[in-house]
mmCIF file of C-alpha atoms in Angstrom:
data_model
loop_
_atom_site.group_PDB
_atom_site.id
_atom_site.type_symbol
_atom_site.label_atom_id
_atom_site.label_comp_id
_atom_site.label_asym_id
_atom_site.label_seq_id
_atom_site.Cartn_x
_atom_site.Cartn_y
_atom_site.Cartn_z
ATOM 1 C CA MET A 1 -31.211 -168.968 124.745
ATOM 2 C CA LYS A 2 -34.392 -169.729 126.720
ATOM 3 C CA ARG A 3 -36.324 -167.250 124.559
ATOM 4 C CA THR A 4 -35.060 -169.025 121.421
ATOM 5 C CA ILE A 5 -36.044 -172.430 122.773
ATOM 6 C CA LYS A 6 -39.483 -171.094 123.687
ATOM 7 C CA ARG A 7 -39.997 -169.706 120.180
ATOM 8 C CA LEU A 8 -38.895 -173.024 118.667
ATOM 9 C CA SER A 9 -41.265 -174.922 120.942
ATOM 10 C CA MET A 10 -44.179 -172.711 119.930
ATOM 11 C CA LEU A 11 -43.290 -173.136 116.261
ATOM 12 C CA LEU A 12 -43.128 -176.912 116.663
ATOM 13 C CA VAL A 13 -46.529 -177.003 118.368
ATOM 14 C CA GLY A 14 -47.970 -174.951 115.492
ATOM 15 C CA VAL A 15 -46.516 -177.260 112.880
ATOM 16 C CA MET A 16 -47.843 -180.324 114.692
ATOM 17 C CA ALA A 17 -51.293 -178.805 115.011
ATOM 18 C CA THR A 18 -51.357 -177.900 111.339
ATOM 19 C CA SER A 19 -50.180 -181.400 110.457
ATOM 20 C CA LEU A 20 -52.923 -182.998 112.530
ATOM 21 C CA LEU A 21 -55.502 -180.698 110.982
ATOM 22 C CA PHE A 22 -54.552 -181.668 107.430
ATOM 23 C CA SER A 23 -54.297 -185.299 108.482
ATOM 24 C CA GLY A 24 -57.835 -185.192 109.800
ATOM 25 C CA CYS A 25 -59.075 -183.531 106.605
ATOM 26 C CA THR A 26 -57.392 -186.157 104.462
ATOM 27 C CA LYS A 27 -58.898 -188.968 106.472
ATOM 28 C CA ASN A 28 -62.392 -187.506 106.206
ATOM 29 C CA THR A 29 -62.038 -187.000 102.447
ATOM 30 C CA SER A 30 -61.025 -190.642 102.055
ATOM 31 C CA ALA A 31 -64.003 -191.792 104.061
ATOM 32 C CA SER A 32 -66.292 -189.615 101.962
ATOM 33 C CA SER A 33 -64.840 -191.119 98.765
ATOM 34 C CA SER A 34 -65.331 -194.614 100.143
ATOM 35 C CA ALA A 35 -68.927 -193.854 101.022
ATOM 36 C CA SER A 36 -69.490 -192.496 97.519
ATOM 37 C CA SER A 37 -68.021 -195.578 95.832
ATOM 38 C CA SER A 38 -70.117 -197.867 98.064
ATOM 39 C CA ASP A 39 -73.200 -196.406 96.388
ATOM 40 C CA LYS A 40 -72.078 -197.749 93.012
ATOM 41 C CA VAL A 41 -71.357 -201.140 91.474
ATOM 42 C CA ASN A 42 -68.519 -201.158 88.951
ATOM 43 C CA VAL A 43 -69.193 -203.437 85.967
ATOM 44 C CA GLY A 44 -66.880 -203.812 82.985
ATOM 45 C CA ALA A 45 -68.200 -203.699 79.412
ATOM 46 C CA LEU A 46 -65.393 -205.218 77.328
ATOM 47 C CA PHE A 47 -66.271 -205.343 73.645
ATOM 48 C CA GLU A 48 -64.917 -205.192 70.087
ATOM 49 C CA LEU A 49 -65.723 -201.530 69.452
ATOM 50 C CA THR A 50 -63.166 -201.162 66.663
ATOM 51 C CA GLY A 51 -61.383 -203.620 64.372
ATOM 52 C CA GLN A 52 -62.444 -206.696 62.413
ATOM 53 C CA VAL A 53 -65.715 -207.473 64.218
ATOM 54 C CA ALA A 54 -66.697 -204.016 65.472
ATOM 55 C CA SER A 55 -70.256 -204.567 64.233
ATOM 56 C CA TYR A 56 -70.757 -207.306 66.822
ATOM 57 C CA GLY A 57 -69.087 -205.463 69.658
ATOM 58 C CA THR A 58 -70.881 -202.190 69.023
ATOM 59 C CA SER A 59 -74.287 -203.890 68.931
ATOM 60 C CA GLU A 60 -73.495 -205.670 72.174
ATOM 61 C CA TYR A 61 -72.150 -202.645 74.024
ATOM 62 C CA ASN A 62 -75.174 -200.585 72.964
ATOM 63 C CA ALA A 63 -77.554 -203.244 74.266
ATOM 64 C CA VAL A 64 -75.687 -203.620 77.569
ATOM 65 C CA LYS A 65 -75.729 -199.852 78.065
ATOM 66 C CA LEU A 66 -79.437 -199.774 77.278
ATOM 67 C CA TYR A 67 -80.201 -202.398 79.930
ATOM 68 C CA ILE A 68 -77.947 -200.829 82.558
ATOM 69 C CA ASP A 69 -79.270 -197.304 81.918
ATOM 70 C CA ASP A 70 -82.810 -198.611 82.291
ATOM 71 C CA THR A 71 -81.883 -200.435 85.499
ATOM 72 C CA ASN A 72 -80.308 -197.299 86.937
ATOM 73 C CA LYS A 73 -83.365 -195.201 86.057
ATOM 74 C CA ASN A 74 -85.445 -197.674 88.026
ATOM 75 C CA GLY A 75 -83.341 -197.454 91.173
ATOM 76 C CA GLY A 76 -80.365 -199.605 90.255
ATOM 77 C CA VAL A 77 -79.669 -202.892 91.988
ATOM 78 C CA LEU A 78 -79.682 -203.404 95.764
ATOM 79 C CA GLY A 79 -80.149 -199.630 96.049
ATOM 80 C CA LYS A 80 -76.936 -198.939 94.135
ATOM 81 C CA GLN A 81 -76.305 -197.438 90.723
ATOM 82 C CA ILE A 82 -74.343 -199.535 88.242
ATOM 83 C CA ASN A 83 -71.229 -197.779 86.970
ATOM 84 C CA LEU A 84 -70.660 -199.275 83.516
ATOM 85 C CA ILE A 85 -67.011 -198.994 82.514
ATOM 86 C CA LYS A 86 -66.478 -199.134 78.752
ATOM 87 C CA ALA A 87 -63.422 -200.902 77.292
ATOM 88 C CA ASP A 88 -62.436 -201.558 73.657
ATOM 89 C CA ASN A 89 -60.410 -204.685 72.897
ATOM 90 C CA LYS A 90 -60.004 -203.577 69.254
ATOM 91 C CA SER A 91 -61.051 -207.070 68.098
ATOM 92 C CA ALA A 92 -57.696 -208.435 69.305
ATOM 93 C CA THR A 93 -56.814 -211.083 71.886
ATOM 94 C CA ASP A 94 -53.811 -209.242 73.316
ATOM 95 C CA GLU A 95 -55.889 -206.118 73.858
ATOM 96 C CA SER A 96 -58.629 -208.252 75.435
ATOM 97 C CA ILE A 97 -56.083 -209.327 78.040
ATOM 98 C CA ASN A 98 -54.853 -205.761 78.556
ATOM 99 C CA GLN A 99 -58.323 -204.300 78.969
ATOM 100 C CA ALA A 100 -59.558 -207.115 81.206
ATOM 101 C CA THR A 101 -56.541 -206.557 83.446
ATOM 102 C CA LYS A 102 -57.285 -202.835 83.659
ATOM 103 C CA LEU A 103 -60.938 -203.443 84.484
ATOM 104 C CA VAL A 104 -60.115 -205.885 87.265
ATOM 105 C CA VAL A 105 -56.980 -204.328 88.760
ATOM 106 C CA GLU A 106 -57.544 -200.591 88.280
ATOM 107 C CA ASP A 107 -61.306 -200.221 87.980
ATOM 108 C CA ASN A 108 -62.225 -202.841 90.601
ATOM 109 C CA VAL A 109 -65.164 -204.258 88.665
ATOM 110 C CA VAL A 110 -67.328 -206.942 90.267
ATOM 111 C CA ALA A 111 -68.059 -208.547 86.886
ATOM 112 C CA ILE A 112 -67.270 -208.269 83.183
ATOM 113 C CA LEU A 113 -69.785 -208.352 80.337
ATOM 114 C CA GLY A 114 -68.208 -209.405 77.024
ATOM 115 C CA PRO A 115 -66.328 -209.874 74.816
ATOM 116 C CA ALA A 116 -68.346 -210.863 71.744
ATOM 117 C CA THR A 117 -66.167 -213.438 70.002
ATOM 118 C CA THR A 118 -64.756 -216.744 71.167
ATOM 119 C CA GLY A 119 -61.049 -215.895 70.858
ATOM 120 C CA ASN A 120 -61.335 -212.584 72.667
ATOM 121 C CA THR A 121 -63.523 -214.123 75.349
ATOM 122 C CA LYS A 122 -60.984 -216.851 76.078
ATOM 123 C CA ALA A 123 -58.239 -214.234 76.298
ATOM 124 C CA ALA A 124 -60.191 -212.040 78.725
ATOM 125 C CA SER A 125 -61.294 -215.101 80.688
ATOM 126 C CA SER A 126 -57.736 -215.871 81.667
ATOM 127 C CA ILE A 127 -57.697 -212.654 83.692
ATOM 128 C CA ALA A 128 -61.204 -213.101 85.106
ATOM 129 C CA LEU A 129 -60.331 -216.595 86.310
ATOM 130 C CA SER A 130 -57.048 -215.531 87.877
ATOM 131 C CA LYS A 131 -58.834 -212.782 89.847
ATOM 132 C CA ASN A 132 -62.074 -214.703 90.552
ATOM 133 C CA ILE A 133 -64.250 -212.180 88.734
ATOM 134 C CA PRO A 134 -67.371 -213.490 86.949
ATOM 135 C CA LEU A 135 -67.495 -212.921 83.196
ATOM 136 C CA ILE A 136 -70.510 -213.354 80.921
ATOM 137 C CA THR A 137 -69.932 -213.461 77.189
ATOM 138 C CA PRO A 138 -73.031 -212.746 75.123
ATOM 139 C CA SER A 139 -71.802 -214.641 72.057
ATOM 140 C CA GLY A 140 -68.557 -216.550 72.654
ATOM 141 C CA THR A 141 -69.857 -219.855 71.332
ATOM 142 C CA SER A 142 -66.864 -222.225 71.388
ATOM 143 C CA PHE A 143 -67.361 -225.118 73.806
ATOM 144 C CA ASP A 144 -64.040 -224.459 75.543
ATOM 145 C CA VAL A 145 -65.057 -220.947 76.540
ATOM 146 C CA THR A 146 -66.631 -222.378 79.699
ATOM 147 C CA VAL A 147 -64.894 -225.767 79.902
ATOM 148 C CA ASP A 148 -61.140 -226.391 80.007
ATOM 149 C CA PRO A 149 -60.480 -228.881 77.175
ATOM 150 C CA ASN A 150 -57.373 -230.233 78.913
ATOM 151 C CA THR A 151 -59.037 -231.103 82.217
ATOM 152 C CA ASN A 152 -62.707 -231.123 81.164
ATOM 153 C CA LYS A 153 -63.414 -228.981 84.217
ATOM 154 C CA VAL A 154 -65.846 -226.096 84.143
ATOM 155 C CA LYS A 155 -64.242 -222.658 84.310
ATOM 156 C CA SER A 156 -65.810 -221.505 87.551
ATOM 157 C CA GLU A 157 -66.287 -217.799 86.790
ATOM 158 C CA ILE A 158 -67.100 -217.958 83.058
ATOM 159 C CA PHE A 159 -70.662 -217.978 81.707
ATOM 160 C CA ARG A 160 -72.440 -217.283 78.436
ATOM 161 C CA ALA A 161 -75.848 -216.161 77.162
ATOM 162 C CA CYS A 162 -75.527 -217.973 73.822
ATOM 163 C CA TYR A 163 -75.601 -221.651 72.966
ATOM 164 C CA THR A 164 -72.388 -223.393 71.929
ATOM 165 C CA ASP A 165 -70.736 -224.081 68.571
ATOM 166 C CA PRO A 166 -71.319 -227.842 68.862
ATOM 167 C CA TYR A 167 -74.998 -227.273 69.598
ATOM 168 C CA GLN A 168 -75.729 -224.955 66.688
ATOM 169 C CA GLY A 169 -73.624 -227.084 64.331
ATOM 170 C CA LYS A 170 -75.725 -230.058 65.386
ATOM 171 C CA VAL A 171 -78.943 -228.096 64.837
ATOM 172 C CA MET A 172 -77.884 -227.103 61.316
ATOM 173 C CA GLY A 173 -76.727 -230.645 60.458
ATOM 174 C CA GLU A 174 -80.133 -231.934 61.484
ATOM 175 C CA PHE A 175 -81.900 -229.148 59.590
ATOM 176 C CA ALA A 176 -79.955 -229.941 56.416
ATOM 177 C CA ALA A 177 -80.795 -233.642 56.596
ATOM 178 C CA LYS A 178 -84.366 -233.543 57.857
ATOM 179 C CA ASP A 179 -85.818 -230.251 56.631
ATOM 180 C CA LEU A 180 -83.907 -229.767 53.379
ATOM 181 C CA ASN A 181 -83.607 -233.511 52.694
ATOM 182 C CA ALA A 182 -79.941 -233.021 51.799
ATOM 183 C CA LYS A 183 -77.837 -236.108 51.167
ATOM 184 C CA THR A 184 -74.516 -234.411 50.376
ATOM 185 C CA ALA A 185 -72.780 -231.310 51.682
ATOM 186 C CA VAL A 186 -69.663 -229.208 51.199
ATOM 187 C CA ILE A 187 -68.182 -227.390 54.182
ATOM 188 C CA TYR A 188 -66.337 -224.105 53.577
ATOM 189 C CA ILE A 189 -64.576 -222.836 56.707
ATOM 190 C CA ASP A 190 -62.319 -220.118 58.034
ATOM 191 C CA ASP A 191 -59.370 -222.372 58.796
ATOM 192 C CA LYS A 192 -57.980 -220.048 61.497
ATOM 193 C CA SER A 193 -61.217 -219.606 63.421
ATOM 194 C CA ASP A 194 -62.112 -221.794 66.406
ATOM 195 C CA TYR A 195 -65.703 -220.730 65.890
ATOM 196 C CA SER A 196 -65.782 -221.879 62.270
ATOM 197 C CA LYS A 197 -64.015 -225.169 62.942
ATOM 198 C CA GLY A 198 -66.249 -225.957 65.923
ATOM 199 C CA LEU A 199 -69.453 -225.555 63.944
ATOM 200 C CA ALA A 200 -68.036 -227.514 61.012
ATOM 201 C CA GLN A 201 -67.114 -230.506 63.156
ATOM 202 C CA SER A 202 -70.471 -230.835 64.882
ATOM 203 C CA PHE A 203 -72.363 -230.237 61.605
ATOM 204 C CA LYS A 204 -70.392 -233.034 59.967
ATOM 205 C CA GLU A 205 -71.042 -235.435 62.853
ATOM 206 C CA GLN A 206 -74.777 -234.805 63.046
ATOM 207 C CA PHE A 207 -75.265 -234.757 59.262
ATOM 208 C CA GLY A 208 -73.426 -238.080 59.056
ATOM 209 C CA LYS A 209 -75.522 -239.640 61.816
ATOM 210 C CA LEU A 210 -78.628 -238.862 59.788
ATOM 211 C CA GLY A 211 -77.300 -240.434 56.616
ATOM 212 C CA GLY A 212 -75.736 -237.380 54.988
ATOM 213 C CA LYS A 213 -72.216 -237.254 53.603
ATOM 214 C CA VAL A 214 -69.747 -234.366 53.559
ATOM 215 C CA ILE A 215 -68.066 -234.849 50.195
ATOM 216 C CA ASP A 216 -65.603 -231.958 50.392
ATOM 217 C CA GLN A 217 -64.196 -229.423 52.835
ATOM 218 C CA GLU A 218 -62.513 -226.223 51.711
ATOM 219 C CA ALA A 219 -60.920 -223.351 53.624
ATOM 220 C CA TYR A 220 -60.439 -219.614 53.399
ATOM 221 C CA VAL A 221 -58.733 -217.048 55.610
ATOM 222 C CA ALA A 222 -60.691 -214.218 57.220
ATOM 223 C CA GLY A 223 -60.240 -211.038 55.230
ATOM 224 C CA ASP A 224 -59.875 -212.769 51.846
ATOM 225 C CA GLN A 225 -61.532 -210.838 49.034
ATOM 226 C CA ASP A 226 -61.637 -213.285 46.121
ATOM 227 C CA PHE A 227 -63.285 -216.683 46.692
ATOM 228 C CA LYS A 228 -64.003 -217.550 43.065
ATOM 229 C CA SER A 229 -61.310 -220.187 42.595
ATOM 230 C CA THR A 230 -62.606 -222.274 45.496
ATOM 231 C CA LEU A 231 -66.225 -221.598 44.579
ATOM 232 C CA THR A 232 -65.539 -222.896 41.064
ATOM 233 C CA LYS A 233 -64.408 -226.191 42.587
ATOM 234 C CA ILE A 234 -67.417 -226.291 44.910
ATOM 235 C CA LYS A 235 -69.776 -225.597 42.024
ATOM 236 C CA GLY A 236 -68.375 -228.596 40.145
ATOM 237 C CA ILE A 237 -69.021 -230.892 43.113
ATOM 238 C CA ASN A 238 -72.741 -230.041 43.005
ATOM 239 C CA ALA A 239 -73.567 -230.894 46.629
ATOM 240 C CA ASP A 240 -77.088 -230.502 48.000
ATOM 241 C CA VAL A 241 -76.027 -227.837 50.534
ATOM 242 C CA ILE A 242 -72.991 -225.686 51.315
ATOM 243 C CA PHE A 243 -72.291 -225.085 55.006
ATOM 244 C CA ILE A 244 -70.289 -221.877 55.609
ATOM 245 C CA PRO A 245 -69.813 -221.356 59.369
ATOM 246 C CA GLY A 246 -68.083 -217.983 59.317
ATOM 247 C CA TYR A 247 -68.527 -214.333 60.215
ATOM 248 C CA TYR A 248 -70.616 -211.973 58.113
ATOM 249 C CA GLN A 249 -67.700 -209.972 56.631
ATOM 250 C CA ASP A 250 -66.554 -213.092 54.780
ATOM 251 C CA THR A 251 -69.790 -215.019 54.339
ATOM 252 C CA ALA A 252 -71.452 -212.004 52.689
ATOM 253 C CA LYS A 253 -68.699 -211.860 50.065
ATOM 254 C CA ILE A 254 -68.806 -215.621 49.567
ATOM 255 C CA ALA A 255 -72.586 -215.537 49.075
ATOM 256 C CA LYS A 256 -72.348 -212.626 46.648
ATOM 257 C CA GLN A 257 -69.642 -214.264 44.525
ATOM 258 C CA ALA A 258 -71.345 -217.667 44.644
ATOM 259 C CA ARG A 259 -74.608 -216.268 43.307
ATOM 260 C CA GLU A 260 -72.775 -214.257 40.645
ATOM 261 C CA MET A 261 -71.220 -217.537 39.479
ATOM 262 C CA GLY A 262 -74.607 -219.196 39.204
ATOM 263 C CA ILE A 263 -74.429 -221.290 42.379
ATOM 264 C CA GLU A 264 -78.016 -221.510 43.614
ATOM 265 C CA THR A 265 -77.360 -224.243 46.178
ATOM 266 C CA PRO A 266 -78.754 -223.574 49.691
ATOM 267 C CA LEU A 267 -76.159 -221.800 51.836
ATOM 268 C CA LEU A 268 -76.188 -222.652 55.526
ATOM 269 C CA GLY A 269 -74.430 -221.013 58.455
ATOM 270 C CA GLY A 270 -74.374 -220.169 62.125
ATOM 271 C CA ASP A 271 -75.061 -217.025 64.109
ATOM 272 C CA GLY A 272 -71.932 -215.369 62.697
ATOM 273 C CA TRP A 273 -74.007 -214.570 59.607
ATOM 274 C CA ASP A 274 -76.220 -212.261 61.625
ATOM 275 C CA SER A 275 -75.446 -208.582 61.081
ATOM 276 C CA PRO A 276 -77.178 -205.600 59.447
ATOM 277 C CA ASP A 277 -74.037 -205.326 57.312
ATOM 278 C CA LEU A 278 -74.642 -208.731 55.702
ATOM 279 C CA LEU A 279 -77.228 -207.248 53.349
ATOM 280 C CA LYS A 280 -75.087 -204.189 52.628
ATOM 281 C CA ILE A 281 -72.126 -206.319 51.547
ATOM 282 C CA ALA A 282 -73.865 -209.178 49.734
ATOM 283 C CA GLY A 283 -76.865 -207.422 48.225
ATOM 284 C CA ALA A 284 -80.465 -208.649 48.420
ATOM 285 C CA SER A 285 -80.352 -210.841 45.310
ATOM 286 C CA ALA A 286 -77.523 -212.960 46.782
ATOM 287 C CA LEU A 287 -79.396 -213.631 49.995
ATOM 288 C CA ASN A 288 -82.053 -216.096 48.937
ATOM 289 C CA ASN A 289 -82.078 -219.780 49.852
ATOM 290 C CA VAL A 290 -79.872 -218.923 52.845
ATOM 291 C CA TYR A 291 -80.465 -220.449 56.287
ATOM 292 C CA TYR A 292 -78.644 -219.961 59.592
ATOM 293 C CA SER A 293 -79.095 -220.730 63.257
ATOM 294 C CA ASN A 294 -79.652 -217.804 65.560
ATOM 295 C CA HIS A 295 -80.723 -216.798 69.036
ATOM 296 C CA PHE A 296 -83.407 -214.292 68.157
ATOM 297 C CA ILE A 297 -85.565 -212.936 65.355
ATOM 298 C CA SER A 298 -87.125 -209.492 65.419
ATOM 299 C CA THR A 299 -90.489 -210.684 64.075
ATOM 300 C CA ASP A 300 -91.118 -212.791 67.183
ATOM 301 C CA PRO A 301 -94.403 -211.433 68.684
ATOM 302 C CA ASP A 302 -93.276 -212.128 72.271
ATOM 303 C CA PRO A 303 -93.837 -208.893 74.278
ATOM 304 C CA THR A 304 -90.368 -209.157 75.831
ATOM 305 C CA VAL A 305 -88.838 -209.192 72.358
ATOM 306 C CA GLN A 306 -90.964 -206.377 71.001
ATOM 307 C CA ASP A 307 -90.373 -204.165 74.057
ATOM 308 C CA PHE A 308 -86.617 -204.621 73.630
ATOM 309 C CA ILE A 309 -86.777 -203.765 69.920
ATOM 310 C CA LYS A 310 -88.801 -200.639 70.648
ATOM 311 C CA LYS A 311 -86.321 -199.441 73.284
ATOM 312 C CA TYR A 312 -83.279 -200.212 71.129
ATOM 313 C CA LYS A 313 -84.693 -198.392 68.095
ATOM 314 C CA ALA A 314 -85.578 -195.380 70.237
ATOM 315 C CA ALA A 315 -82.067 -195.239 71.682
ATOM 316 C CA TYR A 316 -79.993 -195.942 68.562
ATOM 317 C CA GLY A 317 -82.231 -195.347 65.541
ATOM 318 C CA THR A 318 -81.774 -198.860 64.154
ATOM 319 C CA ALA A 319 -83.161 -202.340 64.728
ATOM 320 C CA PRO A 320 -81.171 -204.645 67.038
ATOM 321 C CA ASP A 321 -79.526 -207.817 65.746
ATOM 322 C CA ALA A 322 -79.118 -211.102 67.611
ATOM 323 C CA PHE A 323 -75.833 -209.953 69.140
ATOM 324 C CA ALA A 324 -77.611 -207.015 70.724
ATOM 325 C CA ALA A 325 -80.329 -209.335 72.037
ATOM 326 C CA LEU A 326 -77.746 -211.660 73.587
ATOM 327 C CA ALA A 327 -75.905 -208.774 75.208
ATOM 328 C CA TYR A 328 -79.139 -207.384 76.603
ATOM 329 C CA ASP A 329 -79.805 -210.780 78.159
ATOM 330 C CA SER A 330 -76.230 -210.940 79.508
ATOM 331 C CA ALA A 331 -76.761 -207.673 81.362
ATOM 332 C CA GLY A 332 -80.100 -208.955 82.623
ATOM 333 C CA MET A 333 -78.532 -212.197 83.830
ATOM 334 C CA LEU A 334 -75.911 -210.244 85.772
ATOM 335 C CA VAL A 335 -78.429 -207.909 87.402
ATOM 336 C CA GLN A 336 -80.635 -210.879 88.323
ATOM 337 C CA ALA A 337 -77.641 -212.695 89.811
ATOM 338 C CA ILE A 338 -76.754 -209.678 91.955
ATOM 339 C CA LYS A 339 -80.344 -209.587 93.204
ATOM 340 C CA ASP A 340 -80.383 -213.342 93.854
ATOM 341 C CA ALA A 341 -77.062 -213.129 95.699
ATOM 342 C CA ASN A 342 -78.245 -210.029 97.586
ATOM 343 C CA SER A 343 -74.614 -208.979 97.314
ATOM 344 C CA THR A 344 -72.052 -207.323 95.063
ATOM 345 C CA ASP A 345 -69.361 -209.745 96.182
ATOM 346 C CA PRO A 346 -67.968 -211.352 92.983
ATOM 347 C CA ALA A 347 -67.875 -214.814 94.590
ATOM 348 C CA LYS A 348 -71.547 -214.624 95.547
ATOM 349 C CA ILE A 349 -72.484 -213.281 92.112
ATOM 350 C CA THR A 350 -70.657 -216.236 90.551
ATOM 351 C CA ASP A 351 -72.632 -218.686 92.713
ATOM 352 C CA ALA A 352 -75.901 -216.982 91.778
ATOM 353 C CA LEU A 353 -75.082 -217.153 88.069
ATOM 354 C CA ALA A 354 -74.306 -220.864 88.352
ATOM 355 C CA ASN A 355 -77.753 -221.383 89.869
ATOM 356 C CA LEU A 356 -79.710 -219.039 87.587
ATOM 357 C CA LYS A 357 -83.104 -220.525 86.687
ATOM 358 C CA ASN A 358 -85.931 -219.402 84.398
ATOM 359 C CA PHE A 359 -84.643 -215.921 83.653
ATOM 360 C CA LYS A 360 -87.028 -214.374 81.114
ATOM 361 C CA GLY A 361 -84.813 -212.928 78.418
ATOM 362 C CA VAL A 362 -85.179 -211.596 74.902
ATOM 363 C CA THR A 363 -83.611 -214.759 73.452
ATOM 364 C CA GLY A 364 -85.798 -217.077 75.517
ATOM 365 C CA THR A 365 -86.251 -218.292 79.066
ATOM 366 C CA ILE A 366 -82.760 -219.046 80.352
ATOM 367 C CA SER A 367 -81.494 -221.512 82.928
ATOM 368 C CA ILE A 368 -77.766 -222.182 83.354
ATOM 369 C CA ASP A 369 -76.598 -225.775 83.080
ATOM 370 C CA ALA A 370 -73.673 -227.511 84.809
ATOM 371 C CA GLN A 371 -71.249 -226.329 82.108
ATOM 372 C CA HIS A 372 -72.385 -222.699 82.433
ATOM 373 C CA ASN A 373 -74.304 -222.764 79.154
ATOM 374 C CA PRO A 374 -77.879 -221.497 78.777
ATOM 375 C CA ILE A 375 -80.720 -223.931 78.270
ATOM 376 C CA LYS A 376 -83.092 -222.192 75.838
ATOM 377 C CA GLN A 377 -84.649 -222.374 72.374
ATOM 378 C CA THR A 378 -82.918 -221.858 69.024
ATOM 379 C CA VAL A 379 -84.323 -220.286 65.872
ATOM 380 C CA ILE A 380 -83.437 -221.039 62.265
ATOM 381 C CA ILE A 381 -83.722 -218.014 60.005
ATOM 382 C CA GLU A 382 -84.355 -218.069 56.278
ATOM 383 C CA LEU A 383 -83.311 -215.075 54.187
ATOM 384 C CA LYS A 384 -85.593 -213.964 51.373
ATOM 385 C CA ASN A 385 -84.044 -211.142 49.372
ATOM 386 C CA GLY A 386 -81.975 -210.421 52.457
ATOM 387 C CA LYS A 387 -84.973 -210.169 54.796
ATOM 388 C CA GLN A 388 -85.195 -212.441 57.816
ATOM 389 C CA THR A 389 -88.098 -214.856 58.109
ATOM 390 C CA LEU A 390 -88.605 -217.452 60.812
ATOM 391 C CA LYS A 391 -88.093 -220.898 59.319
ATOM 392 C CA LYS A 392 -88.178 -222.973 62.478
ATOM 393 C CA LYS A 393 -87.886 -222.932 66.273
ATOM 394 C CA VAL A 394 -85.880 -225.687 67.927
ATOM 395 C CA SER A 395 -86.814 -226.381 71.548
ATOM 396 C CA ALA A 396 -84.129 -226.570 74.232
ATOM 397 C CA GLU A 397 -82.917 -230.082 74.972
#
């Protein structure tokens, strides 16, 4: 009996020793993993990589990756490498929520770059706000992206690199009245798009203030293929300008069909017109006497602009559009904020973004205002046979 007890005691000691050994190994492995992760900064890149507006999202993700890769090659930020975590919202609001949740909860990102469009940005923002994670949209232009329309309070963690719908609508209303000497206008909107409706409203207000009159407003639904019935009506009205604040997939078809029907009236729009695919869809002959507000033009001789274009072409074999330029600046704003905060704490990054001043970006020198919008210049582009030319620069207010 004593011999049996002795053997059991020895066995128990062996088991305990083995258990402690494995416990110690596990603890050390965890510490090693923690040390490894502390050398990196997780940043989410949430964009429309597939779906309706994949052209925007792809341009923006490519530009963000370009900036982050370049930053990492030059030592990273605060001595840490940035781990860019790619996420596709499939151009859908529900998937924007799903992917934002994954980035914040599972991937432990300190910030999110993206999405590209207003609706998807507002969807993702709901998660960023609930978890106090800063989010910078390159091109979500609706005013209520950064300000709650119900309370008129600024959304503390949400920022943007682009100007707002009301601002660019105002710019185009003023351009129509003062530069094109237009007295009458027709507005043709995507009736289910916050972006389109926002630009239309501010265009109408500013155009009216300057003596212009909107004599008709028509609507289409994104994805429509045949616009000829409405264009026939618009042609009969014979307004001085037609303002079409939509996205390129639709505006390209509208422009093409309008020109085929003999409508030579100036066509005006916002930054949603900007895409390499605009020319492919509409054709060069349809893209004359077309003007739209934008954040960037590739012919700008500024060295910052030309250096960006050179890098983007080398990386992707194509010229960047304005969405790429905005995304590049978004990544730059985030990296600068981390440096200014001297921290990767999301709360400190948020504070640094709110106080960002005179950041030299591709789309201009950027300072963030009280409503988390950038103060910077605007450009108005004229298309001549589908080629961009600089019509005018509008200074920041």
